[in-house]
Coordinates of C-alpha atoms in Angstrom, one line a residue:
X23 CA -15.5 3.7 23.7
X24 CA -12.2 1.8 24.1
X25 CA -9.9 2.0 21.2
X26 CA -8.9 -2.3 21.6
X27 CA -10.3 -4.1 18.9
X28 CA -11.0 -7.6 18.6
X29 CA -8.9 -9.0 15.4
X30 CA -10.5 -12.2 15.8
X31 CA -13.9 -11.9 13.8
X32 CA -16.6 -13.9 14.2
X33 CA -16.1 -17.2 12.1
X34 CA -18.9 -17.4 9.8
X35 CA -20.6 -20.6 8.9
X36 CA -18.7 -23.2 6.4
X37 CA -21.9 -23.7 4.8
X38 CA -22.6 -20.2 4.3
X39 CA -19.4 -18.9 2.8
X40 CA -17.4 -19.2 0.2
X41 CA -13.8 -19.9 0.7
X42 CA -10.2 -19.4 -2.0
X43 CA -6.8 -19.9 -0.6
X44 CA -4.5 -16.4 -0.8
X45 CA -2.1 -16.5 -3.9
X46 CA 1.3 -16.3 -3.6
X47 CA 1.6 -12.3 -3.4
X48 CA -1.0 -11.9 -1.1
X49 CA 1.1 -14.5 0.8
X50 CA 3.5 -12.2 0.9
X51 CA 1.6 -9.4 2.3
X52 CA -0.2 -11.7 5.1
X53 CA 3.5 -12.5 6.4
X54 CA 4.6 -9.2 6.2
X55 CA 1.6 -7.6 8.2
X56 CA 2.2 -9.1 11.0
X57 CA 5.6 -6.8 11.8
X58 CA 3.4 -3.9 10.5
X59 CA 4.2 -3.6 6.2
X60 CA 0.8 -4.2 4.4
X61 CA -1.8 -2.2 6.2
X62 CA -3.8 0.1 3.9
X63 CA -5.5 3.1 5.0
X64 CA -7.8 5.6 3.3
X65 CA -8.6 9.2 5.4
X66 CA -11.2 11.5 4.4
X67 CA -11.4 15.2 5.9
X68 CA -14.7 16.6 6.4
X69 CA -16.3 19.7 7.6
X70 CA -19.7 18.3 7.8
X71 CA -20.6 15.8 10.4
X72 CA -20.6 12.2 9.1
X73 CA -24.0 10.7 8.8
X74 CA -23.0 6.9 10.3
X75 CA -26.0 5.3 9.1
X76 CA -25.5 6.7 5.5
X77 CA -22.2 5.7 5.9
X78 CA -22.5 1.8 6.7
X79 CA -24.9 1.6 4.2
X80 CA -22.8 3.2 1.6
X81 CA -19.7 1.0 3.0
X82 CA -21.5 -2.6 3.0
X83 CA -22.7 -2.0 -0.8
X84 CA -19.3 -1.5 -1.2
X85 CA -18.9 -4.8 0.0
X86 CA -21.3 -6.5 -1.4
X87 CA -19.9 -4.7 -4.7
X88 CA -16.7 -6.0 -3.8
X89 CA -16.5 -9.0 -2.3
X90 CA -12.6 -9.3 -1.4
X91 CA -13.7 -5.9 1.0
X92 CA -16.4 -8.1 2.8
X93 CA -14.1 -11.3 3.4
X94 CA -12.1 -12.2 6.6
X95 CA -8.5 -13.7 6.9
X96 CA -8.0 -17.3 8.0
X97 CA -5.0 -19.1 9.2
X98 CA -5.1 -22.9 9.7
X99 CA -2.3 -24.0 11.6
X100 CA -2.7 -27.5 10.1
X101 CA -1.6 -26.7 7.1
X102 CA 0.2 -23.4 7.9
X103 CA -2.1 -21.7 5.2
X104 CA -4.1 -18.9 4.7
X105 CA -7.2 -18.6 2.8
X106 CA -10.3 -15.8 2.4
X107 CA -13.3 -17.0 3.7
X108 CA -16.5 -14.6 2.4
X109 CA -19.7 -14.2 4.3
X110 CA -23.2 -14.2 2.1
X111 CA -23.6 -10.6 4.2
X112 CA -21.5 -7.5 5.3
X113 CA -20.8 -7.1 9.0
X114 CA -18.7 -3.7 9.0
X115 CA -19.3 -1.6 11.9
X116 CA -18.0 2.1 12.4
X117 CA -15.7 2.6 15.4
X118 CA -16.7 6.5 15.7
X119 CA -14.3 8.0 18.4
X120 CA -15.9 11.4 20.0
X121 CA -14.6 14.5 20.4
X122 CA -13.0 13.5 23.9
X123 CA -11.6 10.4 23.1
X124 CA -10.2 12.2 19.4
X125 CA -8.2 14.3 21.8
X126 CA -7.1 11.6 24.3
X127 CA -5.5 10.0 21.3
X128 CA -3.8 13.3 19.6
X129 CA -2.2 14.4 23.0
X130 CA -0.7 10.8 22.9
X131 CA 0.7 10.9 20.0
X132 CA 1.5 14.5 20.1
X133 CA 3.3 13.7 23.6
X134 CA 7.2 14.2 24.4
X135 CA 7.5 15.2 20.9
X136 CA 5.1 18.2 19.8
X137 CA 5.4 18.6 16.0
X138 CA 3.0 21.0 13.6
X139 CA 1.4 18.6 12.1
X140 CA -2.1 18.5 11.5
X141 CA -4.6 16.3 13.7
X142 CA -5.8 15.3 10.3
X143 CA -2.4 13.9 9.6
X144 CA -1.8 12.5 12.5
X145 CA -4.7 10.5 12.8
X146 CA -4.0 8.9 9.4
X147 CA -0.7 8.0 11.0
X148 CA -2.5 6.4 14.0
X149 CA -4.6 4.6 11.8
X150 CA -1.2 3.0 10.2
X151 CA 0.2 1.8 13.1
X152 CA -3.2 0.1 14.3
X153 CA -2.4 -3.8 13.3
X154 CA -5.9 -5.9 13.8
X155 CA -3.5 -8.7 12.2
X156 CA -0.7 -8.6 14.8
X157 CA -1.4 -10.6 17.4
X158 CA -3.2 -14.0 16.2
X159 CA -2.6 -17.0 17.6
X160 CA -0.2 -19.0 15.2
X161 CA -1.8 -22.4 17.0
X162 CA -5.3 -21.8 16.5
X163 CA -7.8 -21.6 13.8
X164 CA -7.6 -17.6 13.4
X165 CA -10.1 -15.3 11.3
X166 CA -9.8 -11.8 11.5
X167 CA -11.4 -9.0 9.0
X168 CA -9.8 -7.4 6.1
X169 CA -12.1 -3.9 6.2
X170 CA -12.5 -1.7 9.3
X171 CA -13.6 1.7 9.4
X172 CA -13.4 4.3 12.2
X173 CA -14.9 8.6 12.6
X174 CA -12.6 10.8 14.2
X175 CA -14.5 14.1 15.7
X176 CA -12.3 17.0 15.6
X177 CA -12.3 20.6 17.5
X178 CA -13.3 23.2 15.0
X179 CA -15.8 21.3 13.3
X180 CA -13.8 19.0 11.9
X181 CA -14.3 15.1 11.1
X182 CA -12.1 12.3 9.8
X183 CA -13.5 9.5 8.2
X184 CA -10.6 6.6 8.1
X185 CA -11.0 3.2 6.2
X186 CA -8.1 0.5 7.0
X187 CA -7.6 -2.5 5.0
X188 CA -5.4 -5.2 4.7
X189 CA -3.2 -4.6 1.6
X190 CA -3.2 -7.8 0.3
X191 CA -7.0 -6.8 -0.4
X192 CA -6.6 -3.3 -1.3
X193 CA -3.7 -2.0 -3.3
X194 CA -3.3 1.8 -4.5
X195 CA -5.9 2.0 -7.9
X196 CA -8.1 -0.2 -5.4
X197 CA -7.6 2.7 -2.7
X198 CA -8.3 5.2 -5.2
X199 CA -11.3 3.5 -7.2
X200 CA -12.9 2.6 -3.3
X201 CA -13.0 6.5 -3.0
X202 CA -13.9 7.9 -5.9
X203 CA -17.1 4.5 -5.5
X204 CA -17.7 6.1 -1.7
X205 CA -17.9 9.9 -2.5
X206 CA -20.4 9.1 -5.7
X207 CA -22.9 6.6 -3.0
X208 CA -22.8 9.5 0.5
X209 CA -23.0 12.2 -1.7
X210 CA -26.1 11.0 -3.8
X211 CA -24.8 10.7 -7.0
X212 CA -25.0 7.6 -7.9
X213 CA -22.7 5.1 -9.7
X214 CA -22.3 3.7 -13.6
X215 CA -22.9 0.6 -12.9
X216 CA -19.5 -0.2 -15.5
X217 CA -18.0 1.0 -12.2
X218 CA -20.1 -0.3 -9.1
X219 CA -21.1 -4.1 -9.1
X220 CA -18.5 -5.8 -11.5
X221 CA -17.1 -7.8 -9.4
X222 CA -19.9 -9.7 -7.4
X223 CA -17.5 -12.7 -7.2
X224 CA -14.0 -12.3 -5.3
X225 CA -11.2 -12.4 -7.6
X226 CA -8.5 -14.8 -8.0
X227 CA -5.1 -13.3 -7.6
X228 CA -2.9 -11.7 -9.4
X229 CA -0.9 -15.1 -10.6
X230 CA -4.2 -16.5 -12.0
X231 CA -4.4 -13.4 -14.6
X232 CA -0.8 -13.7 -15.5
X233 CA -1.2 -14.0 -19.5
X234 CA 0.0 -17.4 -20.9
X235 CA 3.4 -17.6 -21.8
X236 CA 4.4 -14.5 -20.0
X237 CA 5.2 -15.4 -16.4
X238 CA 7.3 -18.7 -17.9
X239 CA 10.9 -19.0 -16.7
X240 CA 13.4 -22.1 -17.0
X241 CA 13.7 -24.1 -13.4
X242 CA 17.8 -23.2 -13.3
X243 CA 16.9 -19.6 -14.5
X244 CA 14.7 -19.1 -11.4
X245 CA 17.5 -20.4 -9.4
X246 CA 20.1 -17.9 -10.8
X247 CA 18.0 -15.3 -10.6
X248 CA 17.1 -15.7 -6.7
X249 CA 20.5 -16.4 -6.5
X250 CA 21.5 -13.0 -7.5
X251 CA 18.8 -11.4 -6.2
X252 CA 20.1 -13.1 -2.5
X253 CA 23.7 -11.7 -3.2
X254 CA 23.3 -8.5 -4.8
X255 CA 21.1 -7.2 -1.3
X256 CA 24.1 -8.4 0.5
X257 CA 25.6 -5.0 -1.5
X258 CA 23.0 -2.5 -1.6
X259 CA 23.4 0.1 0.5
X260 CA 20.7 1.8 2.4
X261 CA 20.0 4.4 5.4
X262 CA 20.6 3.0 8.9
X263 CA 17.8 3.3 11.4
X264 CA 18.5 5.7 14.1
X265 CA 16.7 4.3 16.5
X266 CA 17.0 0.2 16.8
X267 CA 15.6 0.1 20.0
X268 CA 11.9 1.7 19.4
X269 CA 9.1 -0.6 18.3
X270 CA 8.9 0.3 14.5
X271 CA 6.3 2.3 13.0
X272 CA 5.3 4.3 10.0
X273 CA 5.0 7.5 9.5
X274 CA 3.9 10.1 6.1
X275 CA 6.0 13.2 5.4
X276 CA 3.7 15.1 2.6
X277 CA 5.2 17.5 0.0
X278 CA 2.4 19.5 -1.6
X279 CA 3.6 21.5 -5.2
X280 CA 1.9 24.4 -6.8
X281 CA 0.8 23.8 -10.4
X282 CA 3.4 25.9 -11.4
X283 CA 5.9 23.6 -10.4
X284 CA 4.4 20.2 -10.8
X285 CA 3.7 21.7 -14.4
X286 CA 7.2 22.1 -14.7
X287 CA 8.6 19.1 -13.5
X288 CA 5.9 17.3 -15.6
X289 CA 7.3 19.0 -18.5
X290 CA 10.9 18.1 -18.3
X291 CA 9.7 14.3 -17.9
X292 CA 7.6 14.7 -20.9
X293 CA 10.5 15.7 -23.2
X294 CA 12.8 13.3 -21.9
X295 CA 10.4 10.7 -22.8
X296 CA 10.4 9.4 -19.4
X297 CA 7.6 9.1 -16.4
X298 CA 7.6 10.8 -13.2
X299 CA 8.6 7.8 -11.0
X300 CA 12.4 7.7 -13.0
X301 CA 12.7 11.5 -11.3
X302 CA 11.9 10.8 -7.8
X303 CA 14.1 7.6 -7.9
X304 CA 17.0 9.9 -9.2
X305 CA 16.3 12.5 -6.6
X306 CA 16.2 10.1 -4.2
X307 CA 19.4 8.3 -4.8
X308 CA 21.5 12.0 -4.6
X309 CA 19.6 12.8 -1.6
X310 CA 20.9 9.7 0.2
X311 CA 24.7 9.6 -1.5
X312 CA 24.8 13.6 -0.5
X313 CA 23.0 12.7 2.8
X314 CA 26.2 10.4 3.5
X315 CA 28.3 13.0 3.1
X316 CA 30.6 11.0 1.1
X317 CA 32.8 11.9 -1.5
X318 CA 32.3 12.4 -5.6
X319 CA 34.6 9.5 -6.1
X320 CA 32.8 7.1 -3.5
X321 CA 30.5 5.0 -5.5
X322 CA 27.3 2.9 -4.1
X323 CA 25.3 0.8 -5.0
X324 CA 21.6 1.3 -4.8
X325 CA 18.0 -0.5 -5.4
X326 CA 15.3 0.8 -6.4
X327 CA 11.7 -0.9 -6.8
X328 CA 9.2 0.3 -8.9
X329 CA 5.2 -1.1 -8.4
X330 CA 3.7 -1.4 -11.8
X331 CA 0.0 -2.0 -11.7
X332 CA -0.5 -5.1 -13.9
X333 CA -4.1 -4.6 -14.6
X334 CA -4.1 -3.3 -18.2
X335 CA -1.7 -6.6 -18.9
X336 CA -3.6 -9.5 -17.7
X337 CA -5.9 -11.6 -19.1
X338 CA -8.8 -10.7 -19.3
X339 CA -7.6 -7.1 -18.7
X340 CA -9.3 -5.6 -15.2
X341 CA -10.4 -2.4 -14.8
X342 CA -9.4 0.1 -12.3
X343 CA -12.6 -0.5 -10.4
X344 CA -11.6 -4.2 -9.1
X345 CA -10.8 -4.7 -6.0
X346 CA -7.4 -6.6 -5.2
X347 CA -3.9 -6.3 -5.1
X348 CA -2.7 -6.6 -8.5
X349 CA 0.5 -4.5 -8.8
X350 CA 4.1 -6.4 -9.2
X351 CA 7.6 -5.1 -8.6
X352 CA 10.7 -4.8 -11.1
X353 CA 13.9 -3.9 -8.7
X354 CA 17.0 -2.5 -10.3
X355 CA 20.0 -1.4 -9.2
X356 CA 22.2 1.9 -10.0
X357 CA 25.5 2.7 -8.6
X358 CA 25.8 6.5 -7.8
X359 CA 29.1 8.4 -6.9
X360 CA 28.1 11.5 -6.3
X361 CA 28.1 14.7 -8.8
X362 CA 25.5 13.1 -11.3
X363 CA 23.0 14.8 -13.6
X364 CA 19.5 14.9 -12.2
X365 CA 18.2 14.9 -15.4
X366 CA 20.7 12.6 -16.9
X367 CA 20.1 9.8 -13.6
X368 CA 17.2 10.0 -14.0
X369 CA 16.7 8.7 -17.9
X370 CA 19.0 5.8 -16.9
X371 CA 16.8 4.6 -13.5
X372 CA 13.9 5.0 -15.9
X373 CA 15.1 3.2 -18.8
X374 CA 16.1 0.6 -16.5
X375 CA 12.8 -0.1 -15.1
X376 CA 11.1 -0.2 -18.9
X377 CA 13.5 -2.3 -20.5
X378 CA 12.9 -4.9 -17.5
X379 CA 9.0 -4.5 -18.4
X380 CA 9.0 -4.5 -21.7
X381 CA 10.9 -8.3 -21.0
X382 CA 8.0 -9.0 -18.7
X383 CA 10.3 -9.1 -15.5
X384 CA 7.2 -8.1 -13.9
X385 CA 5.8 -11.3 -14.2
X386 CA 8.2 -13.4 -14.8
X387 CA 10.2 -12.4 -11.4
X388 CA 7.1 -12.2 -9.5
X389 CA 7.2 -15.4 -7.4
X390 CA 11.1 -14.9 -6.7
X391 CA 10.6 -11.5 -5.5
X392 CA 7.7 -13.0 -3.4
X393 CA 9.6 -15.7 -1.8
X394 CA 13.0 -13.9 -0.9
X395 CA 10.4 -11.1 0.9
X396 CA 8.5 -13.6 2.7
X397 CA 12.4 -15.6 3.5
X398 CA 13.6 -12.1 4.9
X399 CA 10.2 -11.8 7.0
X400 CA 10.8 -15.4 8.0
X401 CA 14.4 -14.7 9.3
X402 CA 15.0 -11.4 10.8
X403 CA 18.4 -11.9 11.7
X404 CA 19.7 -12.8 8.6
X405 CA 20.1 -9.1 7.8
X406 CA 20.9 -6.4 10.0
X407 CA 18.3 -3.4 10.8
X408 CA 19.9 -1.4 8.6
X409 CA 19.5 -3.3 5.2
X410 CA 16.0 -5.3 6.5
X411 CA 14.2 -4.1 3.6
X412 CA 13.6 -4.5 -0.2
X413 CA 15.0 -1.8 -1.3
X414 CA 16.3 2.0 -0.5
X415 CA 13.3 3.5 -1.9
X416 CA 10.2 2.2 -3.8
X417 CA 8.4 4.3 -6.2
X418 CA 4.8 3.8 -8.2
X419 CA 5.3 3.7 -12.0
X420 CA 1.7 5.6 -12.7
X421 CA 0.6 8.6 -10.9
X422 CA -2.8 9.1 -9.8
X423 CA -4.5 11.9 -10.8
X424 CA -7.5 13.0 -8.8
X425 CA -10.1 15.6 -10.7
X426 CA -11.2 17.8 -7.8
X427 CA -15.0 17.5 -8.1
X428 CA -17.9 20.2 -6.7
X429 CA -20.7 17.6 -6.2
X430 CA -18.3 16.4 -3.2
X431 CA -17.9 19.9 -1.5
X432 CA -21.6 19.0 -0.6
X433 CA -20.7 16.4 1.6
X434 CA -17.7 18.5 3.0
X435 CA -14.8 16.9 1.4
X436 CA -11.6 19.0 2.4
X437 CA -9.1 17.0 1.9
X438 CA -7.9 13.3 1.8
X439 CA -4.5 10.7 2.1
X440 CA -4.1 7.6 1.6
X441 CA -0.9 5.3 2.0
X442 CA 0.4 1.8 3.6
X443 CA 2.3 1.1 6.1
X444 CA 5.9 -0.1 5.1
X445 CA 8.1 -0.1 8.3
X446 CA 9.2 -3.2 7.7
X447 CA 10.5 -2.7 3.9
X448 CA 11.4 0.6 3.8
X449 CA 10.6 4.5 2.3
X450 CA 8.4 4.7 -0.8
X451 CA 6.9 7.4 -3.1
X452 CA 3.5 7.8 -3.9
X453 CA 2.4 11.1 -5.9
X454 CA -0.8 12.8 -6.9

């Protein structure tokens, strides 16, 4: 089977569907996919062959569940828009990829530059850089799907199971909850139906749930602020690309702790009063001021965004378990000059962030964050490579804690990743 896939779906009937125009951060993420930032994928690791028909079923009452996952992507060049467009039925198919053709695609990844990573890893990266939403026609009524899934067969008895979606329609709780909803409907165990079936109807975005009041900001505050926001980037500094000559693409280093240490590290967060995401933002900004090589008395000046999932703060209030992309982004900057605290660094990038949320910058920044991404999408040029991104280093304010479950080892879950593609913004930290 040929690995190509069609990104135009078929168009369902006008009649049939129902139809809602993107909001303005998902209008974000439908410009940014197309240069490869916003593509979502899930990868499970099993050691029992997949049962496809089990599966599909599993996947299109998902779906149905979850109507945003059964939806398509339309672009109307009339009106330079773009808008989901929901079929009355689920139309996923499985792309399963044999042992043979598994391996044709590992030795071409693998080739000219042999590493020790796992296939398992590798494939997830594949599955990254495959962009269904690259290549539509800007002059043409365009649909394309926002759910594909794909099997991977493996040499020693080994299977991948690999769900891509468009991240406008899926963001990290969503990725989590659509697991934790798959596992419990293959492995037999059914769902609580407080957790399967709540949506029914696809959402509205993430602006419609804003509470009132709380996204509100004076016309010539908006205009400072983007203001600021446009001149400040012109003096962050950030890592240069090594390589501006290569088509860009993502790839996933993975640090795995003991409980020992991530015990530890938890521990020295706890009594600092601070979360886990004000740490790795700290580590990361040493790491790239010692990276430099520069010296102690060489100060820069860094930005760091932090995704907050707004679901607990919108009205109503949405549960883990619906589908969507509703998480919003606070950037702050920190100037570093080498020599600093960890500890201490990292208070202040944390305290940073929550004094910004507890003034609702979340919200109230949202559509200014929004429109200077989409602007920098928009016109390449107007930054160089090196700084053609929102930030050095995003992090996730919330961790995500996964409860390793027997029931699943039934089924043969090893292991599993998930993670978007961000080679068009830039490095970010996501944690379990």
């Amino acid at each position: 089977m040929s690995e190509h896939e069609n990104s135009n779906a078929p168009t369902v009937e006008a009649e049939s569907a129902k139809r809602r125009p993107v909001g303005g951060t998902e209008l974000s993420w439908c410009k940014a996919v197309t240069g490869g930032t916003g593509i979502t994928v899930l990868a499970l690791l099993l050691s029992k062959p997949p049962d496809i028909t089990l599966l599909r079923n599993a996947l299109h009452k998902l779906q149905i569940s979850h109507p945003i996952l059964n939806s398509q992507l339309h672009f109307n060049p009339t009106s330079n828009s773009y808008s989901y467009i929901t079929p009355p039925a689920p139309h996923l198919q499985i792309q399963p990829f044999d042992l043979q053709l598994t391996s044709q695609i590992l030795q071409t990844l693998d080739s000219g530059n042999p590493t020790s990573i796992s296939p398992f890893h590798l494939i997830l990266e594949h599955e990254l850089n495959k962009n269904a939403w690259q290549n539509l026609d800007p002059s043409v009524d365009t649909v394309a799907d926002l759910f594909f899934a794909s099997t991977y067969t493996l040499e020693n008895g080994r299977w991948v199971v690999a769900l891509r979606l468009h991240t406008s329609a899926c963001d990290r709780t969503s990725a989590l909850a659509l697991l934790r909803e798959l596992l419990g409907l293959i492995g037999g165990e059914g769902l609580d139906s407080l957790e399967l079936g709540k949506d029914m109807e696809i959402s509205l975005g993430i602006e419609d749930y804003i509470p009132s009041g709380k996204g509100n900001k004076p016309f010539w505050a908006r205009g400072v602020d983007m203001l600021g926001y446009s001149l400040n980037s012109l003096r962050f500094a950030n890592l240069s690309f090594k390589d501006t000559e290569s088509p860009r693409m993502s790839q996933v280093v993975r640090l795995q702790l003991n409980s020992e240490d991530t015990d530890r590290i938890l521990s020295g967060c706890k009594s600092r009063d601070i979360e886990l995401c004000g740490l790795l933002a700290a580590a990361a900004l040493i790491a790239t001021h010692s990276l430099k090589g520069l010296p102690h008395d060489r100060w820069e000046k860094y930005a760091v965004v932090t995704l907050t999932d707004c679901r607990s703060n919108l009205d109503p209030v949405l549960s883990n378990h619906h589908i969507g992309f509703f998480h919003s982004a606070i950037l702050n900057t920190h100037d570093v000059g080498g020599g600093e605290n960890l500890w201490e660094l990292a208070k202040r990038t944390y305290n940073s962030f929550a004094n910004a949320k507890n003034n609702n910058k979340h919200f109230s920044d949202m559509a200014d964050i929004n429109f200077l991404m989409c602007k920098a999408i928009e016109n390449p040029s107007l930054t160089p490579s090196g700084s053609l991104r929102t930030s050095l280093i995003s992090v996730f304010e919330d961790p995500m804690i996964n409860h390793s479950d027997k029931e699943h080892q039934g089924i043969g879950l090893e292991d599993f990743m998930g993670c978007a593609s961000v080679h068009g913004v830039g490095p970010v930290l996501g944690y379990i």
